[in-house]
Amino acid sequence: MLKVRSLSKDFKLHNAGKEVCVLRDVSFELPQGKTLFLLGPNGSGKSTVLKCLYGTYKPTGGSALYRSSLWGEVDLFRLQSVQMHQIRLKEIGYASQFLQVLPRLSTLQAVAEPLLYLGVDKKKALSMAEGVLLKLGIERELFDQYPRLLSGGQQQRVNIARAIVKSPRLLLLDEPTASLDEHSKKLVIETLQELKCREMTMVVVSHDRELIDVLSDLELRMGDGHVDF
Amino acid sequence: MELLLKVESLTKVFGRGCEQCLSLTGKDGNRCPICGSIVACADVSFELHRGEWLGILGESGSGKSTLLRLLNLELEPTKGRMLVNLEPYTGLDLLSISPYSRRLIRQELFGIVYQNPIHGLRMEVSAGGNVAERLILMGERRVEKIRERVLALFRRLELPEDRMDELPSSFSGGMQQRLQIAKAIVNNPPILLLDEFTTGLDPSVQAGVLELLKEIMFELGISAIVVSHDIGVINFMTHRVLVMNRGRVVEHGLTDQILEDPQDPYTQTLVHSKL
Ligand SMILES: Nc1ncnc2c1ncn2[C@@H]1O[C@H](COP(=O)(O)OP(=O)(O)OP(=O)(O)O)[C@@H](O)[C@H]1O
Ligand SMILES: [Mg+2]
Ligand SMILES: [Zn+2]
């Protein structure tokens, strides 16, 4: 499903005249329906791997062959931005470490939004969003709130809800349980388990032993490849 | 995504121009050292897809507004082609047609919202009249139909219906921009052009207009080109973005990629200084 070969990432900061190497030669293979955990100390580049896969960062080298439902096998690192945009909309879900949503959209609307982009009608989208939020333990009373007024743990679950609401084929999760209490964590883990049963392929950054024990098929330990030139 | 608009080598030189205008500008400035002409847009090419929102990001003077006015067929280009994938115009270079037909095609294809409402609204015509005018120009003659449509748009844009007969000049800045939007979309054009349309508004009003517009753009499934020097607006309103400097596109990509991992030195300065 996903074959990453020799991924490297340098940040060239032209004005500071500096080059920062964050990733060197990262490779892994992930069959469909399997879950890969990226492990390693702070700053070892775990989030950078996710962002390269999602196209938020431009990799310096390497390839990521991905079997898309849209066009068969593609190299995510070499797609045109229009195509990457399309693949993201349809088949990749990404929940970053921190929630980034729109100021005046309600929680429910924020979660329904990815479906609207896919042309799902508004009523259906809202009801699907509702289902996902409830499953993750976000109560109805919060649906009309602005996400930025929610607690850290609630925001994190809204973020996950946004990523999974369209049932992506590939799910990228960055520290999905980092700020959750035991109960919320249990709900998130159950939800992810269910998705796994439905053959969703996942790449997860996490230090959470419980999450790893339940979901992990493969693990990639990343050293601190952080080298400054 | 279906291709909607293809722009090739769009170029605008203000002044008499010479052979070397393009090759001698871009690095240090956009004024040709030989003939003194200003190269406002140089070889700009891009594609716009159906339902896609494309941003044009750049500093003052980088050529964003010139580009938008070229797209809106308001300005005679020095060079370039513009192809639209829409019957009955498919395959036709919009820039090659006569100025008269161009005006009609412009009304049909594009809605535009300017930074300064003076450019987008006729201040001596009533607010409702401003919106109706465009429909009439498109050939609608049924008064009842026109009234209905204008009323619906006033409601959708949260404009006070009871002030339809007032002149736009009595409206607040935010209301004037919403009126411009109503006028721009009244005949359901496939492409919306937005030029710094929230720049003059105070931040709280800005957020309201942006969100309302985004909602409407979703509903219509309209494609858009959003010109702004405001990274927040670009982030909020666009999927992809072209970065312009001295009339050139220096970088393009997914909006989050451009904002989080810009490659070009100019973009890096622009993004990092504003974050
Ligand atoms: N009618 C004109 N005659 C001569 N030069 C012009 C004309 N219109 C624009 N220019 C020049 O073209 C260049 C690009 O101008 P443009 O208005 O397109 O920039 P912009 O990116 O929209 O800037 P801003 O962010 O300030 O609106 C500038 O150097 C400007 O002075
Ligand atoms: Mg301008
Ligand atoms: Zn010249």
Coordinates of C-alpha atoms and ligand atoms in Angstrom, one line a residue:
Chain A
M1 CA 0.0 0.0 0.0
L2 CA 2.8 2.4 0.9
K3 CA 6.5 2.0 0.2
V4 CA 8.8 4.7 1.4
R5 CA 12.3 4.6 0.1
S6 CA 15.3 6.7 1.3
L7 CA 13.2 9.6 2.4
S8 CA 15.4 12.6 3.3
K9 CA 14.5 16.1 4.3
D10 CA 16.7 19.1 4.7
F11 CA 15.4 22.6 5.4
K12 CA 17.3 25.2 3.5
L13 CA 16.9 28.5 5.2
H14 CA 18.2 30.9 2.6
N15 CA 18.2 34.0 4.7
A16 CA 19.9 32.5 7.7
G17 CA 22.3 30.8 5.2
K18 CA 21.6 27.6 7.1
E19 CA 20.7 24.0 6.1
V20 CA 19.1 21.7 8.7
C21 CA 19.0 18.0 8.0
V22 CA 16.1 16.4 9.7
L23 CA 15.6 13.1 7.9
R24 CA 18.2 10.8 6.4
D25 CA 17.4 7.6 4.5
V26 CA 14.1 6.7 6.1
S27 CA 12.6 3.6 4.5
F28 CA 9.6 1.4 5.3
E29 CA 6.9 -0.7 3.7
L30 CA 3.3 -0.8 4.9
P31 CA 0.8 -3.3 3.6
Q32 CA -2.8 -2.4 3.4
G33 CA -4.7 -2.5 6.7
K34 CA -1.6 -2.4 8.8
T35 CA -0.5 0.1 11.3
L36 CA 3.0 1.5 11.5
F37 CA 4.2 3.3 14.6
L38 CA 7.0 5.9 14.3
L39 CA 9.0 5.9 17.6
G40 CA 11.9 8.0 18.8
P41 CA 12.9 11.0 20.9
N42 CA 11.7 14.5 20.5
G43 CA 13.2 16.1 17.4
S44 CA 14.0 12.8 15.7
G45 CA 11.7 13.8 12.7
K46 CA 8.6 11.7 13.4
S47 CA 6.2 14.5 12.5
T48 CA 8.3 15.5 9.6
V49 CA 7.8 12.0 8.1
L50 CA 4.0 12.5 8.4
K51 CA 4.1 15.9 6.9
C52 CA 6.2 14.7 3.9
L53 CA 3.7 12.0 3.3
Y54 CA 0.8 14.5 3.4
G55 CA 2.6 16.9 1.2
T56 CA 2.9 19.7 3.7
Y57 CA 6.7 19.4 3.5
K58 CA 8.6 18.9 0.3
P59 CA 11.0 16.0 0.7
T60 CA 14.5 16.5 -0.4
G61 CA 15.0 13.0 -1.6
G62 CA 13.4 9.6 -1.8
S63 CA 10.1 8.2 -3.0
A64 CA 6.8 7.2 -1.5
L65 CA 5.0 4.8 -3.7
Y66 CA 1.3 4.7 -2.7
R67 CA -1.4 2.6 -4.3
S68 CA -4.2 5.1 -4.7
S69 CA -7.8 4.3 -5.5
L70 CA -7.8 7.3 -8.0
W71 CA -4.9 6.5 -10.2
G72 CA -3.2 3.3 -9.0
E73 CA 0.4 3.5 -7.9
V74 CA 1.7 7.1 -7.6
D75 CA 4.8 8.6 -5.9
L76 CA 3.4 11.0 -3.4
F77 CA 6.6 12.9 -3.4
R78 CA 6.4 13.7 -7.1
L79 CA 2.7 14.4 -7.6
Q80 CA 1.6 17.8 -9.0
S81 CA 0.0 19.9 -6.3
V82 CA -3.5 19.6 -7.9
Q83 CA -3.3 15.8 -7.8
M84 CA -2.0 15.8 -4.3
H85 CA -4.8 18.0 -3.3
Q86 CA -7.3 15.5 -4.8
I87 CA -5.7 12.5 -3.2
R88 CA -5.8 14.3 0.1
L89 CA -9.4 15.1 -0.2
K90 CA -10.4 11.6 -1.2
E91 CA -8.1 9.2 0.5
I92 CA -5.7 10.6 3.1
G93 CA -6.7 11.7 6.5
Y94 CA -4.2 13.7 8.7
A95 CA -4.6 14.7 12.2
S96 CA -1.7 17.0 13.2
Q97 CA -0.4 17.5 16.7
F98 CA -2.5 20.6 17.2
L99 CA -5.9 21.5 16.0
Q100 CA -6.0 24.0 13.1
V101 CA -9.5 25.0 12.3
L102 CA -11.4 27.9 11.1
P103 CA -12.3 30.6 13.5
R104 CA -16.1 30.9 13.3
L105 CA -17.1 27.4 12.1
S106 CA -18.8 25.4 14.8
T107 CA -17.3 22.1 16.0
L108 CA -19.9 20.1 14.0
Q109 CA -19.3 22.1 10.8
A110 CA -15.6 21.8 11.2
V111 CA -15.9 18.0 11.2
A112 CA -18.4 18.0 8.3
E113 CA -16.2 20.2 6.2
P114 CA -14.0 17.5 4.6
L115 CA -17.1 15.8 3.5
L116 CA -18.5 18.9 1.8
Y117 CA -15.3 19.1 -0.2
L118 CA -16.2 15.7 -1.5
G119 CA -19.6 16.8 -2.5
V120 CA -21.5 15.0 0.2
D121 CA -24.7 16.9 0.8
K122 CA -24.8 19.1 3.8
K123 CA -27.4 17.2 5.8
K124 CA -25.7 13.9 5.3
A125 CA -22.3 15.4 6.1
L126 CA -23.6 16.9 9.3
S127 CA -25.1 13.7 10.4
M128 CA -21.9 11.7 9.6
A129 CA -19.9 14.3 11.6
E130 CA -22.3 13.9 14.5
G131 CA -21.8 10.1 14.5
V132 CA -18.0 10.4 14.6
L133 CA -18.0 13.1 17.3
L134 CA -20.3 11.1 19.5
K135 CA -18.2 8.0 19.1
L136 CA -15.2 10.0 20.3
G137 CA -17.0 11.2 23.3
I138 CA -17.7 14.8 22.2
E139 CA -21.2 15.5 23.5
R140 CA -24.0 17.2 21.6
E141 CA -23.8 20.3 23.8
L142 CA -20.4 21.1 22.3
F143 CA -21.5 20.8 18.7
D144 CA -22.3 24.5 18.3
Q145 CA -19.2 25.7 20.1
Y146 CA -16.2 27.1 18.3
P147 CA -13.5 24.5 18.4
R148 CA -10.9 26.9 19.8
L149 CA -13.1 27.3 22.9
L150 CA -12.9 23.6 23.6
S151 CA -10.4 22.0 26.0
G152 CA -7.1 20.6 24.7
G153 CA -8.4 17.0 24.9
Q154 CA -11.6 17.9 23.2
Q155 CA -9.8 19.7 20.4
Q156 CA -7.6 16.7 19.9
R157 CA -10.6 14.5 19.4
V158 CA -12.2 17.1 17.0
N159 CA -9.0 16.9 15.0
I160 CA -9.1 13.1 14.8
A161 CA -12.8 13.3 13.9
R162 CA -11.9 15.6 11.0
A163 CA -9.3 13.2 9.8
I164 CA -11.4 10.1 9.9
V165 CA -14.9 11.3 9.0
K166 CA -14.4 10.6 5.3
S167 CA -13.0 7.1 6.0
P168 CA -9.7 7.7 4.3
R169 CA -7.6 4.7 3.0
L170 CA -4.5 6.1 4.6
L171 CA -4.6 7.8 8.0
L172 CA -1.7 9.8 9.4
L173 CA -2.0 10.5 13.2
D174 CA 0.4 12.7 15.2
E175 CA 0.2 12.0 18.9
P176 CA -3.5 11.2 18.8
T177 CA -3.7 10.5 22.6
A178 CA -1.2 12.9 24.0
S179 CA -3.6 15.1 25.9
L180 CA -6.4 12.7 26.6
D181 CA -7.7 11.4 29.9
E182 CA -8.2 7.7 30.4
H183 CA -11.8 7.6 29.4
S184 CA -11.3 9.7 26.2
K185 CA -8.2 7.7 25.3
K186 CA -10.3 4.5 25.6
L187 CA -12.8 5.9 23.1
V188 CA -10.1 7.0 20.7
I189 CA -8.4 3.6 20.9
E190 CA -11.7 1.8 20.3
T191 CA -12.5 3.9 17.3
L192 CA -9.1 3.4 15.8
Q193 CA -9.4 -0.4 16.3
E194 CA -12.6 -0.4 14.5
L195 CA -11.0 1.5 11.6
K196 CA -8.2 -1.0 11.6
C197 CA -10.8 -3.8 11.3
R198 CA -12.1 -2.0 8.2
E199 CA -8.7 -2.3 6.6
M200 CA -7.6 1.3 7.1
T201 CA -3.8 1.7 6.8
M202 CA -2.3 4.0 9.4
V203 CA 1.0 5.7 10.2
V204 CA 1.0 6.9 13.8
V205 CA 3.4 8.9 15.8
S206 CA 3.0 8.2 19.5
H207 CA 4.7 7.4 22.8
D208 CA 1.6 5.9 24.2
R209 CA 2.3 2.3 25.2
E210 CA -1.3 1.3 25.5
L211 CA -2.1 2.6 22.0
I212 CA 1.0 0.9 20.6
D213 CA 0.1 -2.4 22.2
V214 CA -3.4 -2.4 20.8
L215 CA -2.7 -1.2 17.2
S216 CA 0.8 -1.8 16.2
D217 CA 1.9 -4.1 13.4
L218 CA 5.2 -2.5 12.6
E219 CA 7.5 -0.1 14.4
L220 CA 10.1 2.2 13.1
R221 CA 12.5 3.6 15.6
M222 CA 14.0 6.9 14.5
G223 CA 17.3 8.1 15.9
D224 CA 18.0 11.7 16.5
G225 CA 19.0 12.4 12.9
H226 CA 19.1 16.0 13.7
V227 CA 22.3 17.4 12.2
D228 CA 23.0 21.1 11.8
F229 CA 25.3 22.3 9.0
Chain B
M1 CA -10.7 17.6 -10.9
E2 CA -11.8 19.0 -14.1
L3 CA -9.7 21.6 -15.8
L4 CA -11.6 24.9 -16.0
L5 CA -9.2 27.6 -17.0
K6 CA -5.7 27.4 -18.5
V7 CA -3.5 30.5 -18.5
E8 CA -0.4 30.6 -20.6
S9 CA 2.5 33.1 -20.4
L10 CA 0.3 35.9 -19.4
T11 CA 2.4 39.1 -19.6
K12 CA 1.7 42.7 -19.1
V13 CA 4.3 45.5 -19.8
F14 CA 3.2 49.0 -19.1
G15 CA 4.9 51.4 -21.4
R16 CA 6.2 51.2 -24.9
G17 CA 8.2 48.1 -24.2
C18 CA 11.3 46.7 -26.0
E19 CA 12.9 43.4 -26.9
Q20 CA 14.7 43.2 -23.5
C21 CA 12.0 44.2 -21.1
L22 CA 11.5 40.6 -19.9
S23 CA 15.1 39.5 -19.8
L24 CA 16.4 42.6 -18.0
T25 CA 13.7 42.7 -15.2
G26 CA 12.8 40.3 -12.4
K27 CA 16.1 40.2 -10.5
D28 CA 16.4 43.7 -9.1
G29 CA 13.2 45.3 -10.1
N30 CA 10.4 45.4 -12.7
R31 CA 11.4 48.5 -14.6
C32 CA 13.3 47.9 -17.8
P33 CA 16.6 49.7 -17.7
I34 CA 16.5 50.3 -21.5
C35 CA 13.1 51.6 -22.2
G36 CA 11.8 52.4 -18.7
S37 CA 8.6 50.2 -19.1
I38 CA 7.2 48.4 -16.1
V39 CA 6.9 44.7 -16.3
A40 CA 3.9 44.0 -14.1
C41 CA 3.3 40.4 -15.1
A42 CA 5.8 38.2 -16.8
D43 CA 5.0 34.8 -18.3
V44 CA 2.5 33.8 -15.7
S45 CA 1.0 30.3 -16.4
F46 CA -1.3 28.2 -14.3
E47 CA -4.3 26.0 -14.3
L48 CA -7.5 26.4 -12.4
H49 CA -9.8 23.4 -11.8
R50 CA -13.5 23.2 -11.1
G51 CA -14.3 24.0 -7.5
E52 CA -10.7 24.9 -6.8
W53 CA -9.6 28.0 -4.8
L54 CA -6.3 29.3 -6.0
G55 CA -4.4 31.9 -4.1
I56 CA -2.1 34.6 -5.4
L57 CA 0.3 35.7 -2.7
G58 CA 2.8 38.5 -2.9
E59 CA 3.8 41.9 -1.6
S60 CA 2.6 45.3 -2.8
G61 CA 3.6 45.9 -6.4
S62 CA 4.3 42.2 -7.2
G63 CA 1.7 42.3 -10.0
K64 CA -1.2 40.5 -8.3
S65 CA -3.9 43.0 -9.2
T66 CA -2.6 43.4 -12.7
L67 CA -2.9 39.6 -13.1
L68 CA -6.4 39.6 -11.8
R69 CA -7.4 42.4 -14.2
L70 CA -5.9 40.6 -17.1
L71 CA -7.9 37.5 -16.1
N72 CA -11.0 39.6 -15.9
L73 CA -10.4 40.7 -19.5
E74 CA -10.3 44.3 -18.3
L75 CA -6.7 44.9 -19.4
E76 CA -5.1 44.3 -22.8
P77 CA -2.2 41.8 -22.2
T78 CA 1.1 42.2 -23.9
K79 CA 1.3 38.5 -24.5
G80 CA -0.4 35.3 -23.4
R81 CA -3.4 33.0 -23.9
M82 CA -6.4 32.1 -21.8
L83 CA -8.3 29.0 -22.5
V84 CA -11.5 28.1 -20.8
N85 CA -13.0 24.6 -20.7
L86 CA -16.6 25.5 -20.9
E87 CA -19.1 25.3 -23.7
P88 CA -19.4 27.2 -26.0
Y89 CA -16.0 28.7 -25.4
T90 CA -13.9 25.5 -25.2
G91 CA -10.7 25.8 -27.2
L92 CA -11.1 29.5 -27.7
D93 CA -8.4 31.9 -26.6
L94 CA -10.4 34.5 -24.6
L95 CA -7.7 37.1 -25.3
S96 CA -8.1 36.8 -29.0
I97 CA -11.7 37.8 -29.3
S98 CA -13.0 41.3 -30.0
P99 CA -13.3 43.8 -27.1
Y100 CA -17.1 43.8 -27.5
S101 CA -17.7 40.1 -27.2
R102 CA -15.1 40.0 -24.5
R103 CA -17.2 42.2 -22.3
L104 CA -20.1 39.8 -22.5
I105 CA -18.0 36.8 -21.9
R106 CA -16.4 38.5 -18.9
Q107 CA -19.8 39.0 -17.4
E108 CA -20.7 35.4 -18.0
L109 CA -17.5 33.8 -16.7
F110 CA -16.3 36.0 -14.0
G111 CA -17.5 37.7 -10.9
I112 CA -15.0 40.1 -9.4
V113 CA -14.7 41.7 -6.0
Y114 CA -12.3 44.6 -5.7
Q115 CA -10.4 45.9 -2.6
N116 CA -11.9 49.3 -3.1
P117 CA -15.7 49.2 -3.4
I118 CA -15.5 52.3 -5.7
H119 CA -14.2 50.0 -8.4
G120 CA -16.8 47.3 -8.0
L121 CA -20.0 49.3 -7.2
R122 CA -21.7 52.1 -9.0
M123 CA -22.1 54.6 -6.2
E124 CA -24.8 56.6 -7.9
V125 CA -27.0 53.5 -8.4
S126 CA -29.0 52.0 -5.5
A127 CA -27.6 48.9 -3.7
G128 CA -30.3 46.7 -5.2
G129 CA -29.8 48.3 -8.6
N130 CA -26.1 47.4 -8.5
V131 CA -26.9 43.8 -8.1
A132 CA -29.8 43.8 -10.6
E133 CA -27.8 45.6 -13.2
R134 CA -25.6 42.6 -13.9
L135 CA -28.6 40.4 -14.4
I136 CA -30.1 42.9 -16.9
L137 CA -26.8 43.1 -18.7
M138 CA -26.9 39.3 -19.1
G139 CA -30.3 39.6 -20.8
E140 CA -32.8 39.0 -18.0
R141 CA -35.8 41.2 -18.6
R142 CA -38.5 39.8 -16.2
V143 CA -38.8 42.3 -13.4
E144 CA -40.2 39.8 -11.0
K145 CA -37.4 37.3 -11.5
I146 CA -34.8 40.0 -11.0
R147 CA -36.4 41.2 -7.8
E148 CA -36.6 37.7 -6.4
R149 CA -33.0 37.0 -7.2
V150 CA -31.7 40.3 -5.7
L151 CA -33.8 39.7 -2.6
A152 CA -32.5 36.2 -2.1
L153 CA -28.9 37.5 -2.4
F154 CA -29.5 40.3 0.1
R155 CA -30.7 37.6 2.5
R156 CA -27.9 35.2 1.8
L157 CA -25.3 37.9 2.3
E158 CA -27.0 39.2 5.4
L159 CA -27.6 42.6 3.9
P160 CA -30.6 44.6 5.2
E161 CA -33.5 44.2 2.7
D162 CA -35.1 47.4 3.8
R163 CA -32.0 49.3 2.6
M164 CA -32.0 48.0 -0.9
D165 CA -33.0 51.3 -2.4
E166 CA -30.3 53.3 -0.6
L167 CA -27.1 54.2 -2.3
P168 CA -24.1 51.9 -1.5
S169 CA -22.2 54.9 -0.1
S170 CA -24.4 54.9 2.9
F171 CA -23.3 51.3 3.7
S172 CA -20.5 50.3 6.1
G173 CA -17.3 48.9 4.6
G174 CA -18.3 45.3 5.4
M175 CA -21.7 45.8 3.9
Q176 CA -20.2 47.3 0.7
Q177 CA -18.0 44.2 0.4
R178 CA -20.9 41.9 0.8
L179 CA -22.8 43.9 -1.8
Q180 CA -19.9 43.5 -4.2
I181 CA -20.0 39.8 -3.6
A182 CA -23.8 39.7 -4.2
K183 CA -23.2 41.6 -7.5
A184 CA -20.3 39.3 -8.4
I185 CA -22.3 36.1 -8.1
V186 CA -25.8 37.2 -9.1
N187 CA -25.6 35.4 -12.5
N188 CA -23.8 32.3 -11.1
P189 CA -20.5 32.8 -12.9
P190 CA -18.2 29.7 -12.7
I191 CA -15.2 31.8 -11.5
L192 CA -14.9 34.3 -8.7
L193 CA -12.0 36.8 -8.7
L194 CA -11.2 38.4 -5.3
D195 CA -8.7 41.2 -5.0
E196 CA -7.7 42.0 -1.4
F197 CA -11.4 42.2 -0.7
T198 CA -11.0 42.3 3.0
T199 CA -8.0 44.5 3.3
G200 CA -9.7 47.7 4.2
L201 CA -12.0 46.1 6.8
D202 CA -11.3 45.9 10.5
P203 CA -10.3 42.5 11.7
S204 CA -13.5 41.4 13.3
V205 CA -15.6 42.4 10.2
Q206 CA -13.0 40.8 8.0
A207 CA -13.5 37.4 9.7
G208 CA -17.2 37.6 9.3
V209 CA -17.0 38.4 5.6
L210 CA -14.5 35.7 4.9
E211 CA -16.5 33.0 6.6
L212 CA -19.8 34.0 5.0
L213 CA -18.1 34.0 1.6
K214 CA -16.5 30.7 2.2
E215 CA -19.8 29.1 3.1
I216 CA -21.4 30.6 -0.1
M217 CA -18.5 29.4 -2.3
F218 CA -19.0 25.9 -0.9
E219 CA -22.7 26.0 -1.7
L220 CA -22.1 27.2 -5.3
G221 CA -19.1 24.9 -5.9
I222 CA -17.6 28.0 -7.6
S223 CA -13.9 28.2 -8.5
A224 CA -12.0 31.2 -7.2
I225 CA -8.8 33.1 -7.6
V226 CA -8.0 34.9 -4.3
V227 CA -5.4 37.7 -4.4
S228 CA -4.0 38.7 -1.1
H229 CA -0.8 39.8 0.7
D230 CA -2.4 38.5 3.8
I231 CA -1.2 35.0 4.8
G232 CA -4.2 34.5 7.0
V233 CA -6.6 35.0 4.2
I234 CA -4.6 32.8 1.9
N235 CA -4.5 30.1 4.5
F236 CA -8.2 30.3 5.1
M237 CA -9.5 30.6 1.6
T238 CA -7.2 28.6 -0.7
H239 CA -6.1 25.1 -1.6
R240 CA -3.2 26.0 -3.8
V241 CA -1.2 29.2 -4.1
L242 CA 1.1 31.0 -6.5
V243 CA 3.7 33.3 -5.0
M244 CA 4.5 36.4 -7.0
N245 CA 7.5 38.6 -6.9
R246 CA 8.3 41.4 -9.4
G247 CA 5.7 40.1 -11.8
R248 CA 7.0 36.6 -11.7
V249 CA 5.6 33.4 -10.2
V250 CA 8.5 32.4 -8.0
E251 CA 6.9 29.3 -6.4
H252 CA 3.6 27.4 -6.3
G253 CA 2.2 24.5 -4.4
L254 CA -0.3 23.4 -1.9
T255 CA -1.2 26.2 0.5
D256 CA 0.0 24.5 3.6
Q257 CA 3.2 23.5 1.9
I258 CA 4.0 27.0 0.8
L259 CA 3.2 28.4 4.2
E260 CA 5.0 25.7 6.2
D261 CA 7.9 24.7 4.0
P262 CA 8.5 27.5 1.4
Q263 CA 11.4 26.7 -0.9
D264 CA 12.1 30.0 -2.5
P265 CA 14.1 32.6 -0.6
Y266 CA 11.6 35.3 -1.4
T267 CA 8.7 33.2 -0.1
Q268 CA 10.6 32.3 3.0
T269 CA 11.2 36.0 3.9
L270 CA 7.5 36.7 3.2
V271 CA 6.2 33.9 5.2
H272 CA 8.6 34.0 8.1
S273 CA 8.3 37.7 8.6
K274 CA 4.5 37.4 8.9
L275 CA 4.3 34.5 11.2
Ligands
LIG1 N1 -1.7 51.4 -15.3 C1 -0.4 51.2 -14.9 N2 0.6 51.9 -15.5 C2 1.8 51.7 -15.2 N3 2.3 50.9 -14.3 C3 1.3 50.2 -13.6 C4 -0.1 50.3 -13.9 N4 -0.7 49.4 -13.1 C5 0.2 48.8 -12.4 N5 1.4 49.2 -12.7 C6 2.7 48.8 -12.1 O1 2.7 47.4 -12.2 C7 3.3 46.8 -11.0 C8 2.3 45.8 -10.4 O2 1.2 46.5 -9.9 P1 -0.1 45.7 -9.3 O3 -1.1 46.8 -8.9 O4 -0.5 44.6 -10.1 O5 0.5 45.2 -7.9 P2 -0.2 44.4 -6.7 O6 0.6 43.1 -6.5 O7 -1.6 44.3 -6.9 O8 0.1 45.4 -5.5 P3 -0.8 45.7 -4.1 O9 -0.5 44.6 -3.2 O10 -0.1 47.0 -3.7 O11 -2.2 45.9 -4.6 C9 3.7 48.0 -10.1 O12 5.0 48.3 -10.3 C10 2.7 49.1 -10.6 O13 3.3 50.4 -10.3
MG2 MG -3.3 45.0 -5.7
ZN3 ZN 12.3 47.5 -22.2

